[in-house]
Amino acid sequence: MKALLLEGGGARGAYQVGAIKALNKKGLVFDAAGGTSIGAINAAFYVIHSFDALYKLWSSTSSNELFGIDPKLLDQLSDGKLTIDELKKGFTTIVNIVKSRGIDTTNMKKLISRYIKEDRFMRSKIEYGINTYNLSDRKPVMMFKKDIPKGKLSECILSSAYLPFFKLEKIIDDKYYLDGGLHENCPIDSFVDAGYDEIYVIRNWQSKLKYKNRKGVRVHIITPREDLGSIMRFTKASAEYKMNLGYYDTIKYIDQLDGNKYYFKHYSKEYYSHLFDSFAKRGIIKKYNKGLPIKNDKEFIIKIIEQACEDLNIERFKIYNMPYLLTKLKLKVVNNQNNKYYYFIKNIKIDFE
């Protein structure tokens, strides 16, 4: 059985939404979905196959709608660039948070209840599992569908995403809960114990993920190729960027694309070795290598191609066929001998095989 697990990470969760879109495009379907914190919320949408609503939600929801906090204020707090003037403007908001002993979660509850209808959720054939932390009993809790009390779906989902700086309130069974990430940021082992033997994990962090390696269980891990930033930055621009990144990172994993920052269709090492004659290759290494060790021609040439793409403002979120990309680069620099990548691009012998 196959499960989709989504790691916690607040606003970083937009990355997972792009990944889900890619998984759907590639025809991958799952018997179960679950996760921690924002991953638990995203997974609930997967269970009811409410993908359009999920994309729309992430593209439009702001921190103001979620927490009653100006997105600009949160951005400045996240970046450490809060000036005295901005502090004065946000003073009332900050005072209210202090008085309430945390950020109010009323809007979050309403949002979950609005989109995740319990009857539809429970009718779905897709299993669901999340982890949270029971603060009252001081123990981690893993919940599958059968463990969710009737009428308490929204509260259970919220319990997995209850960050420590939220206003502390009793959620389920007159007890306090905190974000499941405080104990475990992705419940892989719990799903393996439940019988799932192929698991796709969509991460929000680049740190090491802890789980037990078990015979007969295959775990696919898709990790962001860059830091996703603040967990509280819920803005349209930020969400759309992360969704694009999640989508293309997932396509890269499934289709085994080349590239580090960009996305290139796979070509062999031999293909890259034949892009330059031996004389040009020596000149390129001398001009662009900067003393770094070269493992192979392919790795070195892709690195320079990506640097040239970035320098020439080539669109990043697109899958490139290498011969056509190289043609595009040649056209970009044909009349610009001052470009630092002119020598590299000029000497490329484009092979359309």
PDB file of N, CA and C in Angstrom, residues 97-171:
ATOM      1  N   ILE A  97      -1.705  40.565  20.854  1.00  0.00           N
ATOM      2  CA  ILE A  97      -1.144  39.215  20.942  1.00  0.00           C
ATOM      3  C   ILE A  97      -0.660  38.927  22.355  1.00  0.00           C
ATOM      4  N   VAL A  98       0.018  39.912  22.937  1.00  0.00           N
ATOM      5  CA  VAL A  98       0.524  39.747  24.312  1.00  0.00           C
ATOM      6  C   VAL A  98      -0.630  39.586  25.290  1.00  0.00           C
ATOM      7  N   LYS A  99      -1.670  40.443  25.140  1.00  0.00           N
ATOM      8  CA  LYS A  99      -2.833  40.364  26.033  1.00  0.00           C
ATOM      9  C   LYS A  99      -3.541  39.010  25.919  1.00  0.00           C
ATOM     10  N   SER A 100      -3.593  38.492  24.695  1.00  0.00           N
ATOM     11  CA  SER A 100      -4.274  37.208  24.469  1.00  0.00           C
ATOM     12  C   SER A 100      -3.393  36.016  24.822  1.00  0.00           C
ATOM     13  N   ARG A 101      -2.150  36.325  25.184  1.00  0.00           N
ATOM     14  CA  ARG A 101      -1.165  35.280  25.496  1.00  0.00           C
ATOM     15  C   ARG A 101      -0.934  34.351  24.308  1.00  0.00           C
ATOM     16  N   GLY A 102      -0.878  34.954  23.139  1.00  0.00           N
ATOM     17  CA  GLY A 102      -0.605  34.178  21.926  1.00  0.00           C
ATOM     18  C   GLY A 102      -1.483  34.611  20.764  1.00  0.00           C
ATOM     19  N   ILE A 103      -1.151  34.097  19.587  1.00  0.00           N
ATOM     20  CA  ILE A 103      -1.908  34.420  18.371  1.00  0.00           C
ATOM     21  C   ILE A 103      -3.226  33.656  18.372  1.00  0.00           C
ATOM     22  N   ASP A 104      -4.303  34.362  18.079  1.00  0.00           N
ATOM     23  CA  ASP A 104      -5.641  33.757  18.059  1.00  0.00           C
ATOM     24  C   ASP A 104      -5.785  32.804  16.866  1.00  0.00           C
ATOM     25  N   THR A 105      -6.411  31.646  17.089  1.00  0.00           N
ATOM     26  CA  THR A 105      -6.546  30.632  16.033  1.00  0.00           C
ATOM     27  C   THR A 105      -7.977  30.502  15.509  1.00  0.00           C
ATOM     28  N   THR A 106      -8.847  31.433  15.880  1.00  0.00           N
ATOM     29  CA  THR A 106     -10.256  31.356  15.463  1.00  0.00           C
ATOM     30  C   THR A 106     -10.393  31.253  13.951  1.00  0.00           C
ATOM     31  N   ASN A 107      -9.659  32.085  13.229  1.00  0.00           N
ATOM     32  CA  ASN A 107      -9.763  32.073  11.768  1.00  0.00           C
ATOM     33  C   ASN A 107      -9.244  30.771  11.161  1.00  0.00           C
ATOM     34  N   MET A 108      -8.226  30.201  11.765  1.00  0.00           N
ATOM     35  CA  MET A 108      -7.717  28.911  11.294  1.00  0.00           C
ATOM     36  C   MET A 108      -8.775  27.825  11.443  1.00  0.00           C
ATOM     37  N   LYS A 109      -9.447  27.824  12.581  1.00  0.00           N
ATOM     38  CA  LYS A 109     -10.513  26.837  12.816  1.00  0.00           C
ATOM     39  C   LYS A 109     -11.614  26.976  11.770  1.00  0.00           C
ATOM     40  N   LYS A 110     -12.005  28.223  11.511  1.00  0.00           N
ATOM     41  CA  LYS A 110     -13.071  28.472  10.540  1.00  0.00           C
ATOM     42  C   LYS A 110     -12.651  28.020   9.137  1.00  0.00           C
ATOM     43  N   LEU A 111     -11.405  28.272   8.809  1.00  0.00           N
ATOM     44  CA  LEU A 111     -10.905  27.909   7.488  1.00  0.00           C
ATOM     45  C   LEU A 111     -10.915  26.393   7.293  1.00  0.00           C
ATOM     46  N   ILE A 112     -10.467  25.655   8.298  1.00  0.00           N
ATOM     47  CA  ILE A 112     -10.465  24.191   8.214  1.00  0.00           C
ATOM     48  C   ILE A 112     -11.895  23.666   8.106  1.00  0.00           C
ATOM     49  N   SER A 113     -12.788  24.187   8.932  1.00  0.00           N
ATOM     50  CA  SER A 113     -14.189  23.743   8.919  1.00  0.00           C
ATOM     51  C   SER A 113     -14.868  24.054   7.593  1.00  0.00           C
ATOM     52  N   ARG A 114     -14.505  25.182   6.995  1.00  0.00           N
ATOM     53  CA  ARG A 114     -15.132  25.594   5.737  1.00  0.00           C
ATOM     54  C   ARG A 114     -14.764  24.655   4.589  1.00  0.00           C
ATOM     55  N   TYR A 115     -13.502  24.238   4.557  1.00  0.00           N
ATOM     56  CA  TYR A 115     -13.031  23.455   3.416  1.00  0.00           C
ATOM     57  C   TYR A 115     -13.085  21.941   3.632  1.00  0.00           C
ATOM     58  N   ILE A 116     -12.913  21.502   4.862  1.00  0.00           N
ATOM     59  CA  ILE A 116     -12.870  20.059   5.131  1.00  0.00           C
ATOM     60  C   ILE A 116     -14.165  19.634   5.818  1.00  0.00           C
ATOM     61  N   LYS A 117     -15.113  19.151   5.025  1.00  0.00           N
ATOM     62  CA  LYS A 117     -16.397  18.700   5.567  1.00  0.00           C
ATOM     63  C   LYS A 117     -16.265  17.265   6.070  1.00  0.00           C
ATOM     64  N   GLU A 118     -16.669  17.070   7.318  1.00  0.00           N
ATOM     65  CA  GLU A 118     -16.421  15.780   7.969  1.00  0.00           C
ATOM     66  C   GLU A 118     -17.098  14.610   7.274  1.00  0.00           C
ATOM     67  N   ASP A 119     -18.342  14.772   6.824  1.00  0.00           N
ATOM     68  CA  ASP A 119     -19.033  13.646   6.189  1.00  0.00           C
ATOM     69  C   ASP A 119     -18.324  13.204   4.913  1.00  0.00           C
ATOM     70  N   ARG A 120     -17.932  14.172   4.095  1.00  0.00           N
ATOM     71  CA  ARG A 120     -17.203  13.852   2.863  1.00  0.00           C
ATOM     72  C   ARG A 120     -15.850  13.231   3.176  1.00  0.00           C
ATOM     73  N   PHE A 121     -15.192  13.749   4.188  1.00  0.00           N
ATOM     74  CA  PHE A 121     -13.879  13.257   4.604  1.00  0.00           C
ATOM     75  C   PHE A 121     -13.963  11.794   5.036  1.00  0.00           C
ATOM     76  N   MET A 122     -14.932  11.470   5.871  1.00  0.00           N
ATOM     77  CA  MET A 122     -15.044  10.113   6.389  1.00  0.00           C
ATOM     78  C   MET A 122     -15.506   9.111   5.326  1.00  0.00           C
ATOM     79  N   ARG A 123     -16.209   9.586   4.301  1.00  0.00           N
ATOM     80  CA  ARG A 123     -16.652   8.699   3.218  1.00  0.00           C
ATOM     81  C   ARG A 123     -15.511   8.351   2.265  1.00  0.00           C
ATOM     82  N   SER A 124     -14.489   9.171   2.244  1.00  0.00           N
ATOM     83  CA  SER A 124     -13.371   8.926   1.335  1.00  0.00           C
ATOM     84  C   SER A 124     -12.699   7.587   1.647  1.00  0.00           C
ATOM     85  N   LYS A 125     -12.289   6.876   0.612  1.00  0.00           N
ATOM     86  CA  LYS A 125     -11.612   5.593   0.783  1.00  0.00           C
ATOM     87  C   LYS A 125     -10.131   5.761   1.148  1.00  0.00           C
ATOM     88  N   ILE A 126      -9.680   6.997   1.132  1.00  0.00           N
ATOM     89  CA  ILE A 126      -8.274   7.260   1.458  1.00  0.00           C
ATOM     90  C   ILE A 126      -8.100   7.395   2.971  1.00  0.00           C
ATOM     91  N   GLU A 127      -7.200   6.615   3.529  1.00  0.00           N
ATOM     92  CA  GLU A 127      -6.920   6.680   4.964  1.00  0.00           C
ATOM     93  C   GLU A 127      -6.211   7.996   5.285  1.00  0.00           C
ATOM     94  N   TYR A 128      -6.273   8.368   6.539  1.00  0.00           N
ATOM     95  CA  TYR A 128      -5.687   9.628   6.989  1.00  0.00           C
ATOM     96  C   TYR A 128      -5.032   9.417   8.331  1.00  0.00           C
ATOM     97  N   GLY A 129      -3.852   9.998   8.502  1.00  0.00           N
ATOM     98  CA  GLY A 129      -3.170   9.871   9.783  1.00  0.00           C
ATOM     99  C   GLY A 129      -2.332  11.092  10.097  1.00  0.00           C
ATOM    100  N   ILE A 130      -2.420  11.568  11.320  1.00  0.00           N
ATOM    101  CA  ILE A 130      -1.660  12.739  11.743  1.00  0.00           C
ATOM    102  C   ILE A 130      -1.097  12.512  13.144  1.00  0.00           C
ATOM    103  N   ASN A 131      -0.056  13.273  13.456  1.00  0.00           N
ATOM    104  CA  ASN A 131       0.456  13.208  14.817  1.00  0.00           C
ATOM    105  C   ASN A 131       0.371  14.590  15.471  1.00  0.00           C
ATOM    106  N   THR A 132       0.188  14.571  16.767  1.00  0.00           N
ATOM    107  CA  THR A 132       0.106  15.789  17.557  1.00  0.00           C
ATOM    108  C   THR A 132       0.757  15.508  18.913  1.00  0.00           C
ATOM    109  N   TYR A 133       0.754  16.506  19.769  1.00  0.00           N
ATOM    110  CA  TYR A 133       1.332  16.292  21.097  1.00  0.00           C
ATOM    111  C   TYR A 133       0.327  16.730  22.155  1.00  0.00           C
ATOM    112  N   ASN A 134      -0.068  15.762  22.995  1.00  0.00           N
ATOM    113  CA  ASN A 134      -1.007  16.027  24.081  1.00  0.00           C
ATOM    114  C   ASN A 134      -0.227  16.669  25.233  1.00  0.00           C
ATOM    115  N   LEU A 135      -0.372  17.992  25.334  1.00  0.00           N
ATOM    116  CA  LEU A 135       0.378  18.735  26.344  1.00  0.00           C
ATOM    117  C   LEU A 135      -0.121  18.421  27.752  1.00  0.00           C
ATOM    118  N   SER A 136      -1.426  18.196  27.888  1.00  0.00           N
ATOM    119  CA  SER A 136      -2.001  17.904  29.207  1.00  0.00           C
ATOM    120  C   SER A 136      -1.445  16.607  29.779  1.00  0.00           C
ATOM    121  N   ASP A 137      -1.336  15.577  28.908  1.00  0.00           N
ATOM    122  CA  ASP A 137      -0.826  14.274  29.345  1.00  0.00           C
ATOM    123  C   ASP A 137       0.669  14.101  29.080  1.00  0.00           C
ATOM    124  N   ARG A 138       1.250  15.105  28.419  1.00  0.00           N
ATOM    125  CA  ARG A 138       2.676  15.100  28.091  1.00  0.00           C
ATOM    126  C   ARG A 138       3.090  13.845  27.327  1.00  0.00           C
ATOM    127  N   LYS A 139       2.400  13.614  26.203  1.00  0.00           N
ATOM    128  CA  LYS A 139       2.745  12.452  25.382  1.00  0.00           C
ATOM    129  C   LYS A 139       2.357  12.698  23.921  1.00  0.00           C
ATOM    130  N   PRO A 140       3.128  12.121  22.994  1.00  0.00           N
ATOM    131  CA  PRO A 140       2.768  12.233  21.577  1.00  0.00           C
ATOM    132  C   PRO A 140       1.548  11.374  21.268  1.00  0.00           C
ATOM    133  N   VAL A 141       0.769  11.796  20.296  1.00  0.00           N
ATOM    134  CA  VAL A 141      -0.447  11.070  19.919  1.00  0.00           C
ATOM    135  C   VAL A 141      -0.482  10.914  18.399  1.00  0.00           C
ATOM    136  N   MET A 142      -0.734   9.674  17.945  1.00  0.00           N
ATOM    137  CA  MET A 142      -0.922   9.408  16.525  1.00  0.00           C
ATOM    138  C   MET A 142      -2.392   9.076  16.305  1.00  0.00           C
ATOM    139  N   MET A 143      -3.018   9.770  15.361  1.00  0.00           N
ATOM    140  CA  MET A 143      -4.440   9.546  15.091  1.00  0.00           C
ATOM    141  C   MET A 143      -4.674   9.162  13.643  1.00  0.00           C
ATOM    142  N   PHE A 144      -5.385   8.061  13.440  1.00  0.00           N
ATOM    143  CA  PHE A 144      -5.902   7.704  12.129  1.00  0.00           C
ATOM    144  C   PHE A 144      -7.403   8.002  12.121  1.00  0.00           C
ATOM    145  N   LYS A 145      -8.056   7.759  11.017  1.00  0.00           N
ATOM    146  CA  LYS A 145      -9.484   8.093  10.912  1.00  0.00           C
ATOM    147  C   LYS A 145     -10.303   7.520  12.065  1.00  0.00           C
ATOM    148  N   LYS A 146     -10.047   6.265  12.398  1.00  0.00           N
ATOM    149  CA  LYS A 146     -10.825   5.585  13.433  1.00  0.00           C
ATOM    150  C   LYS A 146     -10.656   6.220  14.815  1.00  0.00           C
ATOM    151  N   ASP A 147      -9.583   6.993  14.979  1.00  0.00           N
ATOM    152  CA  ASP A 147      -9.294   7.602  16.276  1.00  0.00           C
ATOM    153  C   ASP A 147      -9.898   8.996  16.433  1.00  0.00           C
ATOM    154  N   ILE A 148     -10.467   9.535  15.365  1.00  0.00           N
ATOM    155  CA  ILE A 148     -11.012  10.896  15.400  1.00  0.00           C
ATOM    156  C   ILE A 148     -12.441  10.874  15.924  1.00  0.00           C
ATOM    157  N   PRO A 149     -12.709  11.506  17.054  1.00  0.00           N
ATOM    158  CA  PRO A 149     -14.071  11.516  17.601  1.00  0.00           C
ATOM    159  C   PRO A 149     -15.045  12.195  16.634  1.00  0.00           C
ATOM    160  N   LYS A 150     -16.258  11.709  16.590  1.00  0.00           N
ATOM    161  CA  LYS A 150     -17.270  12.281  15.700  1.00  0.00           C
ATOM    162  C   LYS A 150     -17.493  13.752  16.052  1.00  0.00           C
ATOM    163  N   GLY A 151     -17.505  14.574  14.991  1.00  0.00           N
ATOM    164  CA  GLY A 151     -17.717  16.000  15.188  1.00  0.00           C
ATOM    165  C   GLY A 151     -16.474  16.763  15.592  1.00  0.00           C
ATOM    166  N   LYS A 152     -15.316  16.090  15.636  1.00  0.00           N
ATOM    167  CA  LYS A 152     -14.092  16.734  16.107  1.00  0.00           C
ATOM    168  C   LYS A 152     -12.977  16.738  15.055  1.00  0.00           C
ATOM    169  N   LEU A 153     -13.333  16.562  13.791  1.00  0.00           N
ATOM    170  CA  LEU A 153     -12.310  16.490  12.753  1.00  0.00           C
ATOM    171  C   LEU A 153     -11.474  17.771  12.699  1.00  0.00           C
ATOM    172  N   SER A 154     -12.133  18.918  12.638  1.00  0.00           N
ATOM    173  CA  SER A 154     -11.407  20.191  12.538  1.00  0.00           C
ATOM    174  C   SER A 154     -10.480  20.391  13.727  1.00  0.00           C
ATOM    175  N   GLU A 155     -10.964  20.041  14.907  1.00  0.00           N
ATOM    176  CA  GLU A 155     -10.152  20.200  16.122  1.00  0.00           C
ATOM    177  C   GLU A 155      -8.929  19.279  16.091  1.00  0.00           C
ATOM    178  N   CYS A 156      -9.121  18.055  15.592  1.00  0.00           N
ATOM    179  CA  CYS A 156      -7.994  17.121  15.529  1.00  0.00           C
ATOM    180  C   CYS A 156      -6.930  17.604  14.543  1.00  0.00           C
ATOM    181  N   ILE A 157      -7.388  18.105  13.392  1.00  0.00           N
ATOM    182  CA  ILE A 157      -6.446  18.637  12.407  1.00  0.00           C
ATOM    183  C   ILE A 157      -5.693  19.824  13.002  1.00  0.00           C
ATOM    184  N   LEU A 158      -6.440  20.719  13.635  1.00  0.00           N
ATOM    185  CA  LEU A 158      -5.823  21.901  14.240  1.00  0.00           C
ATOM    186  C   LEU A 158      -4.828  21.515  15.328  1.00  0.00           C
ATOM    187  N   SER A 159      -5.118  20.450  16.071  1.00  0.00           N
ATOM    188  CA  SER A 159      -4.226  20.043  17.159  1.00  0.00           C
ATOM    189  C   SER A 159      -2.835  19.691  16.656  1.00  0.00           C
ATOM    190  N   SER A 160      -2.748  19.177  15.420  1.00  0.00           N
ATOM    191  CA  SER A 160      -1.449  18.818  14.859  1.00  0.00           C
ATOM    192  C   SER A 160      -0.667  20.048  14.428  1.00  0.00           C
ATOM    193  N   ALA A 161      -1.393  21.172  14.207  1.00  0.00           N
ATOM    194  CA  ALA A 161      -0.765  22.394  13.693  1.00  0.00           C
ATOM    195  C   ALA A 161      -0.734  23.511  14.729  1.00  0.00           C
ATOM    196  N   TYR A 162      -0.866  23.154  16.018  1.00  0.00           N
ATOM    197  CA  TYR A 162      -0.989  24.166  17.065  1.00  0.00           C
ATOM    198  C   TYR A 162       0.393  24.605  17.536  1.00  0.00           C
ATOM    199  N   LEU A 163       0.900  25.655  16.917  1.00  0.00           N
ATOM    200  CA  LEU A 163       2.248  26.140  17.221  1.00  0.00           C
ATOM    201  C   LEU A 163       2.334  26.703  18.646  1.00  0.00           C
ATOM    202  N   PRO A 164       3.507  26.646  19.261  1.00  0.00           N
ATOM    203  CA  PRO A 164       3.664  27.093  20.661  1.00  0.00           C
ATOM    204  C   PRO A 164       3.298  28.548  20.910  1.00  0.00           C
ATOM    205  N   PHE A 165       3.360  29.400  19.861  1.00  0.00           N
ATOM    206  CA  PHE A 165       3.035  30.814  20.072  1.00  0.00           C
ATOM    207  C   PHE A 165       1.579  31.142  19.755  1.00  0.00           C
ATOM    208  N   PHE A 166       0.748  30.097  19.520  1.00  0.00           N
ATOM    209  CA  PHE A 166      -0.689  30.310  19.424  1.00  0.00           C
ATOM    210  C   PHE A 166      -1.275  30.444  20.831  1.00  0.00           C
ATOM    211  N   LYS A 167      -2.404  31.117  20.912  1.00  0.00           N
ATOM    212  CA  LYS A 167      -3.103  31.250  22.190  1.00  0.00           C
ATOM    213  C   LYS A 167      -3.497  29.863  22.694  1.00  0.00           C
ATOM    214  N   LEU A 168      -3.023  29.503  23.868  1.00  0.00           N
ATOM    215  CA  LEU A 168      -3.239  28.161  24.385  1.00  0.00           C
ATOM    216  C   LEU A 168      -4.697  27.945  24.792  1.00  0.00           C
ATOM    217  N   GLU A 169      -5.343  26.985  24.140  1.00  0.00           N
ATOM    218  CA  GLU A 169      -6.751  26.675  24.419  1.00  0.00           C
ATOM    219  C   GLU A 169      -6.957  25.168  24.421  1.00  0.00           C
ATOM    220  N   LYS A 170      -7.927  24.720  25.172  1.00  0.00           N
ATOM    221  CA  LYS A 170      -8.264  23.291  25.182  1.00  0.00           C
ATOM    222  C   LYS A 170      -8.964  22.952  23.865  1.00  0.00           C
ATOM    223  N   ILE A 171      -8.522  21.862  23.232  1.00  0.00           N
ATOM    224  CA  ILE A 171      -9.013  21.547  21.885  1.00  0.00           C
ATOM    225  C   ILE A 171      -9.896  20.299  21.864  1.00  0.00           C
TER     226      ILE A 171
END
